[in-house]
Amino acid sequence: MKELDQTKKKRLRAAAHHLKPVVMLGNRGYTDSVGAAIDEALGAHELIKVRLRGIEADDRDATVTQICNTYKA
């Protein structure tokens, strides 16, 4: 996966600041239904915010990487 440069990260973070999370992951982590929700949200919005709750810190990076690799532009 290609890393974003700092300038683009800052711009996206600023654009997403006011957004409320539209997809939330819980204890089960990334599932097919979460993937469908992300796909639907990305179809309706250009930029979405995903909240990760109840996921162990060690698993967060892997979950984020999986989501990014699945839905990269």
mmCIF file with all atom_site columns, C-alpha atoms in Angstrom:
data_model
loop_
_atom_site.group_PDB
_atom_site.id
_atom_site.type_symbol
_atom_site.label_atom_id
_atom_site.label_alt_id
_atom_site.label_comp_id
_atom_site.label_asym_id
_atom_site.label_entity_id
_atom_site.label_seq_id
_atom_site.pdbx_PDB_ins_code
_atom_site.Cartn_x
_atom_site.Cartn_y
_atom_site.Cartn_z
_atom_site.occupancy
_atom_site.B_iso_or_equiv
_atom_site.pdbx_formal_charge
_atom_site.auth_seq_id
_atom_site.auth_comp_id
_atom_site.auth_asym_id
_atom_site.auth_atom_id
_atom_site.pdbx_PDB_model_num
ATOM 1  C CA . MET A 1 1  ? 0.000   0.000  0.000  1.00 0.00 ? 1  MET A CA 1
ATOM 2  C CA . LYS A 1 2  ? 1.326   3.430  -0.931 1.00 0.00 ? 2  LYS A CA 1
ATOM 3  C CA . GLU A 1 3  ? 1.795   5.730  2.041  1.00 0.00 ? 3  GLU A CA 1
ATOM 4  C CA . LEU A 1 4  ? 0.218   9.170  1.947  1.00 0.00 ? 4  LEU A CA 1
ATOM 5  C CA . ASP A 1 5  ? 2.575   12.091 2.265  1.00 0.00 ? 5  ASP A CA 1
ATOM 6  C CA . GLN A 1 6  ? 2.235   14.342 5.298  1.00 0.00 ? 6  GLN A CA 1
ATOM 7  C CA . THR A 1 7  ? 0.581   17.161 3.344  1.00 0.00 ? 7  THR A CA 1
ATOM 8  C CA . LYS A 1 8  ? -2.172  14.913 2.008  1.00 0.00 ? 8  LYS A CA 1
ATOM 9  C CA . LYS A 1 9  ? -2.700  13.305 5.450  1.00 0.00 ? 9  LYS A CA 1
ATOM 10 C CA . LYS A 1 10 ? -3.141  16.756 7.006  1.00 0.00 ? 10 LYS A CA 1
ATOM 11 C CA . ARG A 1 11 ? -5.578  17.830 4.311  1.00 0.00 ? 11 ARG A CA 1
ATOM 12 C CA . LEU A 1 12 ? -7.693  14.678 4.655  1.00 0.00 ? 12 LEU A CA 1
ATOM 13 C CA . ARG A 1 13 ? -7.635  14.827 8.461  1.00 0.00 ? 13 ARG A CA 1
ATOM 14 C CA . ALA A 1 14 ? -8.823  18.449 8.340  1.00 0.00 ? 14 ALA A CA 1
ATOM 15 C CA . ALA A 1 15 ? -11.577 17.585 5.853  1.00 0.00 ? 15 ALA A CA 1
ATOM 16 C CA . ALA A 1 16 ? -12.758 14.676 8.023  1.00 0.00 ? 16 ALA A CA 1
ATOM 17 C CA . HIS A 1 17 ? -12.590 16.559 11.316 1.00 0.00 ? 17 HIS A CA 1
ATOM 18 C CA . HIS A 1 18 ? -16.223 17.685 11.279 1.00 0.00 ? 18 HIS A CA 1
ATOM 19 C CA . LEU A 1 19 ? -17.552 14.320 10.083 1.00 0.00 ? 19 LEU A CA 1
ATOM 20 C CA . LYS A 1 20 ? -19.257 11.858 12.380 1.00 0.00 ? 20 LYS A CA 1
ATOM 21 C CA . PRO A 1 21 ? -18.265 8.194  12.032 1.00 0.00 ? 21 PRO A CA 1
ATOM 22 C CA . VAL A 1 22 ? -20.596 6.440  9.599  1.00 0.00 ? 22 VAL A CA 1
ATOM 23 C CA . VAL A 1 23 ? -19.180 2.946  10.177 1.00 0.00 ? 23 VAL A CA 1
ATOM 24 C CA . MET A 1 24 ? -18.264 1.543  13.578 1.00 0.00 ? 24 MET A CA 1
ATOM 25 C CA . LEU A 1 25 ? -16.381 -1.672 14.221 1.00 0.00 ? 25 LEU A CA 1
ATOM 26 C CA . GLY A 1 26 ? -16.941 -3.506 17.476 1.00 0.00 ? 26 GLY A CA 1
ATOM 27 C CA . ASN A 1 27 ? -15.591 -6.606 19.193 1.00 0.00 ? 27 ASN A CA 1
ATOM 28 C CA . ARG A 1 28 ? -16.025 -8.773 16.097 1.00 0.00 ? 28 ARG A CA 1
ATOM 29 C CA . GLY A 1 29 ? -13.718 -6.536 14.079 1.00 0.00 ? 29 GLY A CA 1
ATOM 30 C CA . TYR A 1 30 ? -13.900 -6.449 10.303 1.00 0.00 ? 30 TYR A CA 1
ATOM 31 C CA . THR A 1 31 ? -16.706 -8.660 8.988  1.00 0.00 ? 31 THR A CA 1
ATOM 32 C CA . ASP A 1 32 ? -18.544 -8.993 5.679  1.00 0.00 ? 32 ASP A CA 1
ATOM 33 C CA . SER A 1 33 ? -21.353 -6.769 6.964  1.00 0.00 ? 33 SER A CA 1
ATOM 34 C CA . VAL A 1 34 ? -18.846 -4.084 7.978  1.00 0.00 ? 34 VAL A CA 1
ATOM 35 C CA . GLY A 1 35 ? -17.313 -4.328 4.511  1.00 0.00 ? 35 GLY A CA 1
ATOM 36 C CA . ALA A 1 36 ? -20.755 -3.881 2.946  1.00 0.00 ? 36 ALA A CA 1
ATOM 37 C CA . ALA A 1 37 ? -21.416 -0.841 5.158  1.00 0.00 ? 37 ALA A CA 1
ATOM 38 C CA . ILE A 1 38 ? -18.076 0.724  4.176  1.00 0.00 ? 38 ILE A CA 1
ATOM 39 C CA . ASP A 1 39 ? -18.735 0.040  0.505  1.00 0.00 ? 39 ASP A CA 1
ATOM 40 C CA . GLU A 1 40 ? -22.193 1.614  0.726  1.00 0.00 ? 40 GLU A CA 1
ATOM 41 C CA . ALA A 1 41 ? -20.899 4.642  2.647  1.00 0.00 ? 41 ALA A CA 1
ATOM 42 C CA . LEU A 1 42 ? -18.103 5.218  0.131  1.00 0.00 ? 42 LEU A CA 1
ATOM 43 C CA . GLY A 1 43 ? -20.673 5.054  -2.655 1.00 0.00 ? 43 GLY A CA 1
ATOM 44 C CA . ALA A 1 44 ? -22.659 7.829  -0.992 1.00 0.00 ? 44 ALA A CA 1
ATOM 45 C CA . HIS A 1 45 ? -19.761 9.951  0.308  1.00 0.00 ? 45 HIS A CA 1
ATOM 46 C CA . GLU A 1 46 ? -16.305 10.759 -0.980 1.00 0.00 ? 46 GLU A CA 1
ATOM 47 C CA . LEU A 1 47 ? -14.742 10.648 2.490  1.00 0.00 ? 47 LEU A CA 1
ATOM 48 C CA . ILE A 1 48 ? -15.937 8.628  5.490  1.00 0.00 ? 48 ILE A CA 1
ATOM 49 C CA . LYS A 1 49 ? -14.847 8.224  9.075  1.00 0.00 ? 49 LYS A CA 1
ATOM 50 C CA . VAL A 1 50 ? -14.625 4.732  10.583 1.00 0.00 ? 50 VAL A CA 1
ATOM 51 C CA . ARG A 1 51 ? -14.537 4.225  14.358 1.00 0.00 ? 51 ARG A CA 1
ATOM 52 C CA . LEU A 1 52 ? -12.771 1.213  15.869 1.00 0.00 ? 52 LEU A CA 1
ATOM 53 C CA . ARG A 1 53 ? -14.122 0.272  19.287 1.00 0.00 ? 53 ARG A CA 1
ATOM 54 C CA . GLY A 1 54 ? -13.488 -2.821 21.331 1.00 0.00 ? 54 GLY A CA 1
ATOM 55 C CA . ILE A 1 55 ? -10.560 -3.904 19.167 1.00 0.00 ? 55 ILE A CA 1
ATOM 56 C CA . GLU A 1 56 ? -7.280  -4.685 20.888 1.00 0.00 ? 56 GLU A CA 1
ATOM 57 C CA . ALA A 1 57 ? -4.486  -2.224 20.169 1.00 0.00 ? 57 ALA A CA 1
ATOM 58 C CA . ASP A 1 58 ? -2.393  -4.969 18.542 1.00 0.00 ? 58 ASP A CA 1
ATOM 59 C CA . ASP A 1 59 ? -5.207  -5.767 16.103 1.00 0.00 ? 59 ASP A CA 1
ATOM 60 C CA . ARG A 1 60 ? -6.026  -2.154 15.185 1.00 0.00 ? 60 ARG A CA 1
ATOM 61 C CA . ASP A 1 61 ? -3.169  -1.706 12.734 1.00 0.00 ? 61 ASP A CA 1
ATOM 62 C CA . ALA A 1 62 ? -3.994  -4.960 10.958 1.00 0.00 ? 62 ALA A CA 1
ATOM 63 C CA . THR A 1 63 ? -7.677  -4.003 10.751 1.00 0.00 ? 63 THR A CA 1
ATOM 64 C CA . VAL A 1 64 ? -6.920  -0.544 9.381  1.00 0.00 ? 64 VAL A CA 1
ATOM 65 C CA . THR A 1 65 ? -4.492  -2.006 6.844  1.00 0.00 ? 65 THR A CA 1
ATOM 66 C CA . GLN A 1 66 ? -7.099  -4.551 5.726  1.00 0.00 ? 66 GLN A CA 1
ATOM 67 C CA . ILE A 1 67 ? -9.719  -1.825 5.230  1.00 0.00 ? 67 ILE A CA 1
ATOM 68 C CA . CYS A 1 68 ? -7.292  0.433  3.369  1.00 0.00 ? 68 CYS A CA 1
ATOM 69 C CA . ASN A 1 69 ? -6.106  -2.358 1.074  1.00 0.00 ? 69 ASN A CA 1
ATOM 70 C CA . THR A 1 70 ? -9.683  -3.355 0.273  1.00 0.00 ? 70 THR A CA 1
ATOM 71 C CA . TYR A 1 71 ? -10.961 0.149  -0.457 1.00 0.00 ? 71 TYR A CA 1
ATOM 72 C CA . LYS A 1 72 ? -7.911  2.043  -1.693 1.00 0.00 ? 72 LYS A CA 1
ATOM 73 C CA . ALA A 1 73 ? -8.522  4.560  -4.426 1.00 0.00 ? 73 ALA A CA 1
#
